[in-house]
CSV table of C-alpha atoms and ligand atoms in Angstrom, one decimal:
chain,number,residue,atom,x,y,z
A,1,UNK,CA,137.5,123.4,79.4
A,2,UNK,CA,141.1,124.4,78.9
A,3,UNK,CA,143.7,126.4,80.1
A,4,UNK,CA,145.7,128.0,77.1
A,5,UNK,CA,148.9,130.1,78.3
A,6,UNK,CA,151.0,132.1,75.6
A,7,UNK,CA,154.5,133.4,76.7
A,8,UNK,CA,156.0,136.5,75.7
A,9,UNK,CA,157.4,135.3,72.2
A,10,UNK,CA,153.7,134.2,71.6
A,11,UNK,CA,152.7,137.4,71.4
A,12,UNK,CA,156.0,139.4,70.9
A,13,UNK,CA,154.5,141.3,67.8
A,14,UNK,CA,151.9,141.3,65.0
A,15,UNK,CA,152.7,138.2,63.4
A,16,UNK,CA,153.2,136.3,66.9
A,17,UNK,CA,150.1,137.7,67.4
A,18,UNK,CA,148.1,136.4,65.1
A,19,UNK,CA,149.9,132.9,64.9
A,20,UNK,CA,148.1,132.7,68.4
A,21,UNK,CA,144.8,133.6,67.6
A,22,UNK,CA,145.3,130.6,64.9
A,23,UNK,CA,145.8,129.1,67.7
A,24,UNK,CA,143.0,129.4,70.3
A,25,UNK,CA,140.2,129.3,67.5
A,26,UNK,CA,141.7,125.9,66.5
A,27,UNK,CA,140.6,125.2,70.4
A,28,UNK,CA,137.7,127.1,70.3
A,29,UNK,CA,135.2,123.9,70.6
A,30,UNK,CA,137.1,122.9,73.9
A,31,UNK,CA,136.1,126.7,75.9
A,32,UNK,CA,139.2,127.8,76.6
A,33,UNK,CA,140.4,130.0,78.5
A,34,UNK,CA,143.5,132.8,78.2
A,35,UNK,CA,146.0,133.7,79.2
A,36,UNK,CA,148.9,136.0,77.2
A,37,UNK,CA,152.2,136.9,79.1
A,38,UNK,CA,153.9,140.9,78.7
A,39,UNK,CA,155.0,140.7,75.0
A,40,UNK,CA,158.6,139.2,75.0
A,41,UNK,CA,161.4,141.8,76.8
A,42,UNK,CA,158.5,144.0,78.2
A,43,UNK,CA,158.7,143.0,81.8
A,44,UNK,CA,162.9,143.2,82.0
A,45,UNK,CA,162.1,146.8,80.6
A,46,UNK,CA,159.3,147.8,82.9
A,47,UNK,CA,161.8,146.6,85.9
A,48,UNK,CA,164.5,148.6,83.9
A,49,UNK,CA,162.7,151.8,83.5
A,50,UNK,CA,161.1,151.9,87.4
A,51,UNK,CA,164.7,150.9,88.5
A,52,UNK,CA,166.0,154.0,86.3
A,53,UNK,CA,163.5,156.4,87.5
A,54,UNK,CA,163.8,155.7,91.6
A,55,UNK,CA,168.1,156.3,90.4
A,56,UNK,CA,166.6,160.1,89.7
A,57,UNK,CA,167.5,158.9,85.6
A,58,UNK,CA,164.1,160.1,84.4
A,59,UNK,CA,164.9,161.1,81.3
A,60,UNK,CA,166.2,157.9,80.8
A,61,UNK,CA,162.8,156.9,82.2
A,62,UNK,CA,160.9,158.1,80.2
A,63,UNK,CA,162.2,157.5,77.1
A,64,UNK,CA,162.0,154.1,77.8
A,65,UNK,CA,158.6,154.4,78.0
A,66,UNK,CA,157.9,156.0,75.3
A,67,UNK,CA,159.9,153.1,73.8
A,68,UNK,CA,157.5,150.7,74.4
A,69,UNK,CA,154.7,152.4,73.5
A,70,UNK,CA,155.8,152.9,70.0
A,71,UNK,CA,156.2,149.4,70.0
A,72,UNK,CA,152.6,148.7,71.5
A,73,UNK,CA,150.6,151.0,68.8
A,74,UNK,CA,153.1,149.9,66.1
A,75,UNK,CA,152.3,146.0,66.4
A,76,UNK,CA,148.3,147.3,67.1
A,77,UNK,CA,148.2,149.2,64.1
A,78,UNK,CA,149.5,146.0,62.1
A,79,UNK,CA,146.9,144.2,63.4
A,80,UNK,CA,143.9,145.8,63.4
A,81,UNK,CA,145.0,148.8,60.7
A,82,UNK,CA,142.1,152.2,60.9
A,83,UNK,CA,140.3,149.6,64.1
A,84,UNK,CA,143.1,150.6,66.1
A,85,UNK,CA,142.0,153.9,67.5
A,86,UNK,CA,140.2,152.7,70.6
A,87,UNK,CA,142.5,149.7,71.6
A,88,UNK,CA,145.1,152.4,71.0
A,89,UNK,CA,143.5,155.0,73.7
A,90,UNK,CA,143.3,152.7,75.8
A,91,UNK,CA,146.7,151.3,75.6
A,92,UNK,CA,148.0,155.0,75.2
A,93,UNK,CA,146.4,156.0,78.6
A,94,UNK,CA,148.4,153.6,80.4
A,95,UNK,CA,151.7,154.5,78.8
A,96,UNK,CA,150.9,158.2,80.4
A,97,UNK,CA,149.9,156.6,83.3
A,98,UNK,CA,153.5,154.8,83.2
A,99,UNK,CA,155.1,158.3,82.8
A,100,UNK,CA,153.4,159.7,85.7
A,101,UNK,CA,154.3,156.8,87.9
A,102,UNK,CA,158.1,157.5,86.3
A,103,UNK,CA,157.6,160.6,88.0
A,104,UNK,CA,157.2,160.3,90.5
A,105,UNK,CA,159.4,157.0,91.2
A,106,UNK,CA,162.1,159.7,90.6
A,107,UNK,CA,160.9,162.2,92.9
A,108,UNK,CA,160.7,159.6,96.0
A,109,UNK,CA,164.2,158.1,94.8
A,110,UNK,CA,163.3,154.9,96.3
A,111,UNK,CA,161.7,151.6,94.7
A,112,UNK,CA,158.8,149.7,97.0
A,113,UNK,CA,158.5,146.0,96.0
A,114,UNK,CA,155.3,147.3,95.8
A,115,UNK,CA,155.5,150.2,93.0
A,116,UNK,CA,158.5,148.1,91.4
A,117,UNK,CA,155.4,145.6,90.9
A,118,UNK,CA,152.3,148.0,90.0
A,119,UNK,CA,154.8,149.4,87.2
A,120,UNK,CA,155.9,145.2,85.8
A,121,UNK,CA,152.3,144.6,86.0
A,122,UNK,CA,151.7,146.8,82.7
A,123,UNK,CA,153.5,144.9,80.7
A,124,UNK,CA,150.6,142.0,80.6
A,125,UNK,CA,147.8,144.7,81.6
A,126,UNK,CA,148.7,145.8,78.2
A,127,UNK,CA,149.5,142.8,75.9
A,128,UNK,CA,146.0,141.7,77.3
A,129,UNK,CA,143.9,144.5,76.0
A,130,UNK,CA,146.4,144.1,72.6
A,131,UNK,CA,145.5,140.8,72.0
A,132,UNK,CA,141.5,140.9,72.9
A,133,UNK,CA,141.6,143.7,69.8
A,134,UNK,CA,143.2,141.6,67.8
A,135,UNK,CA,141.1,138.3,68.6
A,136,UNK,CA,138.1,139.6,68.3
A,137,UNK,CA,139.0,141.3,64.5
A,138,UNK,CA,139.7,137.4,64.0
A,139,UNK,CA,136.8,137.1,64.8
A,140,UNK,CA,137.0,134.7,68.3
A,141,UNK,CA,134.2,135.9,70.9
A,142,UNK,CA,136.7,136.9,73.2
A,143,UNK,CA,136.2,138.9,76.8
A,144,UNK,CA,138.9,140.8,78.1
A,145,UNK,CA,138.7,139.7,82.1
A,146,UNK,CA,141.1,141.9,84.2
A,147,UNK,CA,143.6,139.4,85.9
A,148,UNK,CA,143.9,141.8,88.9
A,149,UNK,CA,140.1,140.4,90.1
A,150,UNK,CA,140.5,136.7,89.5
A,151,UNK,CA,144.4,136.1,90.6
A,152,UNK,CA,143.8,136.9,94.2
A,153,UNK,CA,146.9,136.4,96.6
A,154,UNK,CA,148.4,137.8,99.9
A,155,UNK,CA,150.2,141.2,99.9
A,156,UNK,CA,154.0,139.2,99.3
A,157,UNK,CA,155.0,141.7,96.2
A,158,UNK,CA,157.6,140.4,93.8
A,159,UNK,CA,156.5,136.9,94.5
A,160,UNK,CA,152.8,137.0,96.0
A,161,UNK,CA,151.1,133.7,97.0
A,162,UNK,CA,148.3,132.9,95.6
A,163,UNK,CA,145.2,131.7,97.6
A,164,UNK,CA,143.4,129.2,96.1
A,165,UNK,CA,140.1,129.4,97.3
A,166,UNK,CA,139.4,132.7,96.3
A,167,UNK,CA,140.5,132.8,93.1
A,168,UNK,CA,138.6,129.2,92.9
A,169,UNK,CA,135.7,131.5,93.9
A,170,UNK,CA,136.4,134.3,91.6
A,171,UNK,CA,137.3,132.0,88.7
A,172,UNK,CA,133.5,130.2,89.0
A,173,UNK,CA,132.0,134.0,89.3
A,174,UNK,CA,134.1,135.9,86.5
A,175,UNK,CA,135.3,133.1,84.2
A,176,UNK,CA,132.3,130.2,84.0
A,177,UNK,CA,129.8,132.4,82.8
A,178,UNK,CA,131.6,133.7,79.6
A,179,UNK,CA,133.0,130.1,78.7
A,180,UNK,CA,129.1,128.7,79.5
A,181,UNK,CA,127.7,131.2,76.8
A,182,UNK,CA,130.5,130.1,74.4
A,183,UNK,CA,132.7,133.5,75.1
A,184,UNK,CA,136.1,132.8,75.3
A,185,UNK,CA,137.9,135.2,78.5
A,186,UNK,CA,141.7,136.3,78.2
A,187,UNK,CA,143.4,137.8,80.9
A,188,UNK,CA,147.1,138.9,81.5
A,189,UNK,CA,149.2,135.9,82.9
A,190,UNK,CA,151.8,136.8,86.3
A,191,UNK,CA,150.1,139.3,88.1
A,192,UNK,CA,147.1,139.6,91.0
A,193,UNK,CA,146.3,142.0,93.5
A,194,UNK,CA,146.2,142.0,97.1
A,195,UNK,CA,143.6,140.1,99.0
A,196,UNK,CA,141.1,142.5,100.4
A,197,UNK,CA,143.4,145.6,99.9
A,198,UNK,CA,142.7,144.9,96.2
A,199,UNK,CA,147.1,146.3,94.9
A,200,UNK,CA,148.2,145.2,92.5
A,201,UNK,CA,150.8,142.1,92.8
A,202,UNK,CA,153.0,140.2,90.7
A,203,UNK,CA,153.3,135.9,91.4
A,204,UNK,CA,157.4,136.3,90.7
A,205,UNK,CA,159.2,136.4,87.1
A,206,UNK,CA,157.9,133.4,84.3
A,207,UNK,CA,154.4,133.9,86.7
A,208,UNK,CA,152.2,133.7,83.8
A,209,UNK,CA,152.5,129.9,83.7
A,210,UNK,CA,151.4,130.4,87.3
A,211,UNK,CA,148.4,131.9,86.2
A,212,UNK,CA,147.4,129.6,83.9
A,213,UNK,CA,148.0,126.2,86.2
A,214,UNK,CA,146.7,127.6,89.3
A,215,UNK,CA,142.9,129.0,87.2
A,216,UNK,CA,143.1,125.8,85.7
A,217,UNK,CA,143.1,123.9,89.3
A,218,UNK,CA,141.2,125.9,90.1
A,219,UNK,CA,137.9,125.2,87.9
A,220,UNK,CA,139.1,121.5,87.1
A,221,UNK,CA,140.1,122.2,83.0
A,222,UNK,CA,141.1,119.2,80.8
A,223,UNK,CA,144.1,120.2,80.2
A,224,UNK,CA,146.8,122.6,80.7
A,225,UNK,CA,148.8,124.0,77.8
A,226,UNK,CA,152.0,126.3,77.5
A,227,UNK,CA,152.4,127.7,74.2
A,228,UNK,CA,155.9,129.1,73.6
A,229,UNK,CA,158.7,129.1,71.5
A,230,UNK,CA,160.2,125.5,71.4
A,231,UNK,CA,158.5,122.0,70.6
A,232,UNK,CA,158.2,121.1,74.1
A,233,UNK,CA,160.4,120.6,77.0
A,234,UNK,CA,163.4,118.9,75.4
A,235,UNK,CA,166.8,117.6,76.5
A,236,UNK,CA,168.2,119.8,77.3
A,237,UNK,CA,167.7,123.9,77.5
A,238,UNK,CA,168.7,124.3,73.5
A,239,UNK,CA,170.6,127.5,73.2
A,240,UNK,CA,173.1,125.4,75.3
A,241,UNK,CA,173.4,122.0,74.2
A,242,UNK,CA,172.3,123.0,70.7
A,243,UNK,CA,171.7,118.7,70.0
A,244,UNK,CA,168.5,118.8,72.5
A,245,UNK,CA,165.3,116.7,71.9
A,246,UNK,CA,162.0,116.9,72.2
A,247,UNK,CA,160.4,114.9,75.5
A,248,UNK,CA,157.5,113.4,74.6
A,249,UNK,CA,156.3,112.6,78.1
A,250,UNK,CA,157.6,113.9,82.0
A,251,UNK,CA,156.4,113.1,84.9
A,252,UNK,CA,155.2,116.0,87.2
A,253,UNK,CA,158.3,116.0,89.5
A,254,UNK,CA,160.9,115.3,86.8
A,255,UNK,CA,159.6,118.6,85.2
A,256,UNK,CA,159.3,120.5,88.5
A,257,UNK,CA,163.0,119.6,89.2
A,258,UNK,CA,164.0,120.3,85.8
A,259,UNK,CA,162.2,123.7,86.0
A,260,UNK,CA,164.0,124.7,89.6
A,261,UNK,CA,167.1,124.0,88.1
A,262,UNK,CA,167.5,125.9,85.4
A,263,UNK,CA,164.8,124.3,82.7
A,264,UNK,CA,163.2,128.3,82.1
A,265,UNK,CA,160.4,126.9,79.9
A,266,UNK,CA,158.5,126.0,82.6
A,267,UNK,CA,158.0,128.4,86.6
A,268,UNK,CA,158.9,125.8,89.0
A,269,UNK,CA,156.0,126.2,90.8
A,270,UNK,CA,153.6,125.5,87.8
A,271,UNK,CA,153.4,121.8,88.0
A,272,UNK,CA,152.5,122.0,92.3
A,273,UNK,CA,148.7,123.2,91.7
A,274,UNK,CA,147.9,120.9,88.4
A,275,UNK,CA,149.6,117.8,90.1
A,276,UNK,CA,147.4,118.0,93.1
A,277,UNK,CA,144.5,117.8,90.7
A,278,UNK,CA,145.6,115.4,87.9
A,279,UNK,CA,145.3,117.5,85.3
A,280,UNK,CA,148.2,117.0,82.2
A,281,UNK,CA,150.1,120.2,81.5
A,282,UNK,CA,151.2,120.1,77.8
A,283,UNK,CA,154.2,122.6,77.0
A,284,UNK,CA,153.4,123.1,72.6
A,285,UNK,CA,155.3,125.2,70.2
A,286,UNK,CA,153.3,128.5,69.1
A,287,UNK,CA,155.5,128.8,66.1
A,288,UNK,CA,155.1,124.9,64.8
A,289,UNK,CA,151.4,124.5,66.4
A,290,UNK,CA,150.9,120.7,65.1
A,291,UNK,CA,153.7,119.6,67.0
A,292,UNK,CA,152.9,117.5,69.3
A,293,UNK,CA,154.7,118.6,72.0
A,294,UNK,CA,155.6,117.5,75.5
A,295,UNK,CA,152.6,115.9,78.0
A,296,UNK,CA,153.9,116.2,81.6
A,297,UNK,CA,151.5,113.3,83.9
A,298,UNK,CA,151.8,111.8,86.3
A,299,UNK,CA,152.8,108.1,85.6
A,300,UNK,CA,156.3,109.0,82.8
A,301,UNK,CA,157.8,106.3,81.9
A,302,UNK,CA,161.1,105.1,84.1
A,303,UNK,CA,163.8,107.0,82.1
A,304,UNK,CA,167.4,106.6,84.0
A,305,UNK,CA,167.7,110.0,82.7
A,306,UNK,CA,164.8,112.4,80.8
A,307,UNK,CA,166.4,115.8,80.6
A,308,UNK,CA,169.9,118.0,82.0
A,309,UNK,CA,169.5,121.3,83.5
A,310,UNK,CA,172.0,123.9,84.5
A,311,UNK,CA,172.4,127.6,85.9
A,312,UNK,CA,175.3,129.9,86.1
A,313,UNK,CA,174.9,132.5,88.7
A,314,UNK,CA,174.9,130.0,92.0
A,315,UNK,CA,177.0,130.7,95.3
A,316,UNK,CA,177.9,128.2,97.6
A,317,UNK,CA,178.1,128.6,101.2
A,318,UNK,CA,180.3,126.1,103.4
A,319,UNK,CA,179.7,125.5,107.4
A,320,UNK,CA,182.7,124.3,109.0
A,321,UNK,CA,182.9,123.2,112.2
A,322,UNK,CA,184.5,120.0,113.7
A,323,UNK,CA,183.2,119.6,116.6
A,324,UNK,CA,179.2,120.5,116.2
A,325,UNK,CA,178.1,119.1,113.5
A,326,UNK,CA,177.3,115.9,115.1
A,327,UNK,CA,175.5,117.5,118.3
A,328,UNK,CA,171.8,117.8,118.0
A,329,UNK,CA,170.2,121.0,116.6
A,330,UNK,CA,173.4,121.4,114.4
A,331,UNK,CA,171.2,121.4,111.4
A,332,UNK,CA,168.5,123.2,112.8
A,333,UNK,CA,169.9,126.3,113.5
A,334,UNK,CA,171.4,126.0,110.3
A,335,UNK,CA,168.9,126.6,108.1
A,336,UNK,CA,167.2,128.2,110.6
A,337,UNK,CA,169.9,131.1,110.3
A,338,UNK,CA,168.7,130.8,106.1
A,339,UNK,CA,165.1,131.0,107.0
A,340,UNK,CA,165.6,134.3,109.0
A,341,UNK,CA,167.7,135.9,106.4
A,342,UNK,CA,165.3,135.1,103.6
A,343,UNK,CA,167.8,132.8,101.2
A,344,UNK,CA,166.4,129.9,100.6
A,345,UNK,CA,168.8,126.7,99.5
A,346,UNK,CA,168.9,124.3,96.6
A,347,UNK,CA,171.5,121.7,97.0
A,348,UNK,CA,172.7,120.1,100.7
A,349,UNK,CA,175.8,118.1,101.0
A,350,UNK,CA,177.2,117.0,104.4
A,351,UNK,CA,180.3,115.9,105.6
A,352,UNK,CA,181.0,114.7,109.4
A,353,UNK,CA,182.6,118.3,109.7
A,354,UNK,CA,180.6,120.4,107.3
A,355,UNK,CA,177.6,121.7,105.5
A,356,UNK,CA,178.0,122.7,101.8
A,357,UNK,CA,174.9,124.6,100.3
A,358,UNK,CA,174.5,126.9,97.2
A,359,UNK,CA,172.3,129.8,97.0
A,360,UNK,CA,170.8,132.1,93.9
A,361,UNK,CA,169.6,134.3,95.7
A,362,UNK,CA,172.6,136.6,97.2
A,363,UNK,CA,170.5,139.7,99.0
A,364,UNK,CA,171.0,139.3,102.4
A,365,UNK,CA,174.1,137.2,102.0
A,366,UNK,CA,176.0,139.1,104.3
A,367,UNK,CA,173.5,139.2,107.2
A,368,UNK,CA,173.4,135.6,107.3
A,369,UNK,CA,176.7,135.2,107.1
A,370,UNK,CA,177.7,136.8,110.1
A,371,UNK,CA,174.4,134.5,112.2
A,372,UNK,CA,176.1,131.3,110.3
A,373,UNK,CA,179.6,132.7,112.1
A,374,UNK,CA,178.0,131.7,115.1
A,375,UNK,CA,177.8,128.5,113.8
A,376,UNK,CA,181.4,127.3,112.6
A,377,UNK,CA,183.7,128.4,110.1
A,378,UNK,CA,181.8,130.0,106.6
A,379,UNK,CA,183.2,130.1,103.0
A,380,UNK,CA,181.6,131.8,100.3
A,381,UNK,CA,182.4,130.3,96.5
A,382,UNK,CA,181.0,132.6,93.6
A,383,UNK,CA,180.8,132.6,90.5
A,384,UNK,CA,179.7,128.6,91.0
A,385,UNK,CA,176.9,126.7,89.0
A,386,UNK,CA,174.9,123.5,89.3
A,387,UNK,CA,174.6,121.3,86.8
A,388,UNK,CA,171.4,118.6,87.0
A,389,UNK,CA,170.2,115.4,85.6
A,390,UNK,CA,166.7,114.1,86.2
A,391,UNK,CA,165.3,110.7,85.7
A,392,UNK,CA,162.4,109.0,87.6
A,393,UNK,CA,165.1,106.1,87.5
A,394,UNK,CA,168.0,107.3,88.1
A,395,UNK,CA,169.1,105.8,91.1
A,396,UNK,CA,168.1,102.0,89.5
A,397,UNK,CA,171.3,99.4,89.5
A,398,UNK,CA,173.5,102.9,90.5
A,399,UNK,CA,175.7,102.8,87.2
A,400,UNK,CA,174.2,106.8,86.0
A,401,UNK,CA,176.1,107.9,88.6
A,402,UNK,CA,179.5,106.2,87.0
A,403,UNK,CA,178.8,107.0,83.8
A,404,UNK,CA,177.8,111.2,84.8
A,405,UNK,CA,181.4,111.4,86.6
A,406,UNK,CA,183.2,109.4,83.8
A,407,UNK,CA,181.1,111.9,81.3
A,408,UNK,CA,182.3,115.0,83.1
A,409,UNK,CA,185.7,113.8,83.4
A,410,UNK,CA,188.6,116.7,84.1
A,411,UNK,CA,185.7,119.2,85.2
A,412,UNK,CA,186.4,120.5,88.5
A,413,UNK,CA,183.0,119.5,90.9
A,414,UNK,CA,182.7,121.6,94.2
A,415,UNK,CA,180.1,119.4,95.2
A,416,UNK,CA,177.5,115.9,94.3
A,417,UNK,CA,174.5,115.8,96.0
A,418,UNK,CA,171.3,113.1,94.8
A,419,UNK,CA,168.5,113.3,96.4
A,420,UNK,CA,167.1,109.9,98.3
A,421,UNK,CA,164.5,110.0,95.6
A,422,UNK,CA,166.6,109.6,93.7
A,423,UNK,CA,165.8,111.8,90.5
A,424,UNK,CA,168.4,114.1,90.7
A,425,UNK,CA,171.7,114.0,90.3
A,426,UNK,CA,173.8,117.6,90.9
A,427,UNK,CA,176.8,118.6,90.6
A,428,UNK,CA,178.6,122.3,91.7
A,429,UNK,CA,181.0,123.1,89.3
A,430,UNK,CA,182.2,126.6,88.4
A,431,UNK,CA,180.0,129.1,86.6
A,432,UNK,CA,181.8,128.9,83.6
A,433,UNK,CA,181.6,124.9,82.9
A,434,UNK,CA,177.9,124.7,83.2
A,435,UNK,CA,177.8,124.8,79.1
A,436,UNK,CA,181.1,122.9,78.4
A,437,UNK,CA,179.2,120.0,81.4
A,438,UNK,CA,175.7,119.8,80.3
A,439,UNK,CA,177.3,119.5,77.0
A,440,UNK,CA,179.7,116.4,78.1
A,441,UNK,CA,176.6,114.9,79.9
A,442,UNK,CA,174.5,115.0,76.5
A,443,UNK,CA,176.8,113.5,74.4
A,444,UNK,CA,176.9,110.8,76.4
A,445,UNK,CA,173.3,110.6,77.7
A,446,UNK,CA,171.9,111.1,74.7
A,447,UNK,CA,174.5,110.3,71.9
A,448,UNK,CA,173.8,111.3,68.1
A,449,UNK,CA,172.0,114.0,66.6
A,450,UNK,CA,168.8,115.5,67.4
A,451,UNK,CA,165.9,114.5,65.5
A,452,UNK,CA,165.3,116.8,62.5
B,501,ADP,P1,158.0,131.9,77.7
B,501,ADP,O1,158.2,133.4,76.9
B,501,ADP,O2,157.2,131.5,75.9
B,501,ADP,O3,157.6,132.5,78.6
B,501,ADP,P2,160.5,131.4,78.4
B,501,ADP,O4,162.0,132.0,77.9
B,501,ADP,O5,160.1,131.5,80.0
B,501,ADP,O6,158.8,131.3,77.5
B,501,ADP,O7,160.7,129.3,77.8
B,501,ADP,C1,161.6,128.7,76.8
B,501,ADP,C2,162.8,129.3,76.7
B,501,ADP,O8,163.0,128.3,78.2
B,501,ADP,C3,162.8,128.4,75.7
B,501,ADP,O9,163.4,129.1,74.8
B,501,ADP,C4,164.5,127.4,75.8
B,501,ADP,O10,165.5,128.1,75.8
B,501,ADP,C5,164.5,127.6,77.6
B,501,ADP,N1,164.6,126.6,78.5
B,501,ADP,C6,165.7,126.5,78.9
B,501,ADP,N2,165.3,124.6,79.2
B,501,ADP,C7,165.2,124.0,78.7
B,501,ADP,C8,164.2,122.7,78.3
B,501,ADP,N3,164.2,122.1,78.9
B,501,ADP,N4,163.4,122.3,77.5
B,501,ADP,C9,163.0,123.3,76.4
B,501,ADP,N5,163.1,124.7,76.5
B,501,ADP,C10,163.8,124.8,77.6
B,502,LIG,N1,156.3,139.0,81.7
B,502,LIG,C1,157.0,137.9,82.9
B,502,LIG,C2,158.4,137.9,83.3
B,502,LIG,O1,158.8,138.4,81.9
B,502,LIG,C3,155.7,136.6,83.5
B,502,LIG,C4,155.9,135.5,82.8
B,502,LIG,O2,156.5,136.1,81.2
B,502,LIG,O3,155.9,134.9,82.7
B,502,LIG,O4,158.6,137.3,83.9
B,503,MG,MG1,158.4,131.6,80.6
């Protein structure tokens, strides 16, 4: 059994869904279970309309519902022609429900994480219905399974924690019987439901990869295939560095670091459940299914530099206290403050008298800073970015750091951090320098043109 996951661009419109059906058909003899994301852009549109409605802008929110309805109906008609009535009716009923929810939000004037999950989960519910109908028309023996019955989580809306035992139990009960009888279960990624209450939850943005990996791990799949719109994992985000090239094999740890530092091609947490079970994960291009993609494995070649990742929109928090830093328990108290304010820390660097950390999430920053002031002078630099160089053998020999700093040239560095495991060298730069920094590093570590 294998698990296939198709991202938003792989189901963006009728043409993409047809290609995806072809890929599923080509894997039919390997007993696939299929996860699909929402049609590209849908989750953003849903979140946008929920926010609009709760601000009282009901007309705009309802217009967004109708735009999304039109888009889904058009694709269904293009895929199924006169046979689209059944799925169009089902989808239409869902859009009616969505409009009613928008109205309710506009009355309440308040958007809780729980209602936001209910709304953002519509994208995958719709796309899975549409894909099932399209795959059937393609002659595939598919079976729609409501992901919420399988993907059991806790009640942390917006970033729900999956319950692997409950998922394994549900997977054995609701998915494997279909697989054994030659049918192909199709589910929406990203969505789940809270254990006990059954209320809809989501796994966090980009979470469809996570759904695939959780079920793959729970049911001990032979492999997991993440189908997207690029040839695999590349040496950098191709939108940032156009010479980026395909990496054939990447280590699990390398991929996790790259994902966490901005290589959006994979959800950072995707790797974990599959790693634990030793299941190979492939990243493949649904526009070019004949490609070989990237294999993510335990046992990659030990390269000094495998790839670069980067992200803007990072905030640097510096705490300076000449007296306290060396005192026992200072770091503990400091990081407890971050934990208390639900702010996770990315990169850390310390000197004798100061600690600098980067954070992505600034929702609780004000309250956090108030607590940190008890520990020393606090300064906040917004508009920073990070660039990471990742390679399993990064620290071997010591020359990579020198080459990287040389390549970065006059770009101002606010912080440099080399992880103790030696797999990630991260620099903090001004947000506007992320792109040029990545380009310079790429030119230095991957000279020459991209493969055609
Ligand atoms: P999907 O909708 O299939 O989940 P995503 O948009 O989440 O696709 O991820 C694919 C995108 O990730 C690519 O289009 C690419 O721009 C971006 N990306 C960022 N870093 C990398 C990288 N190192 N390798 C490949 N793609 C990357
Ligand atoms: N549709 C969700 C999102 O846009 C999940 C995913 O695509 O993986 O975040
Ligand atoms: Mg994704």
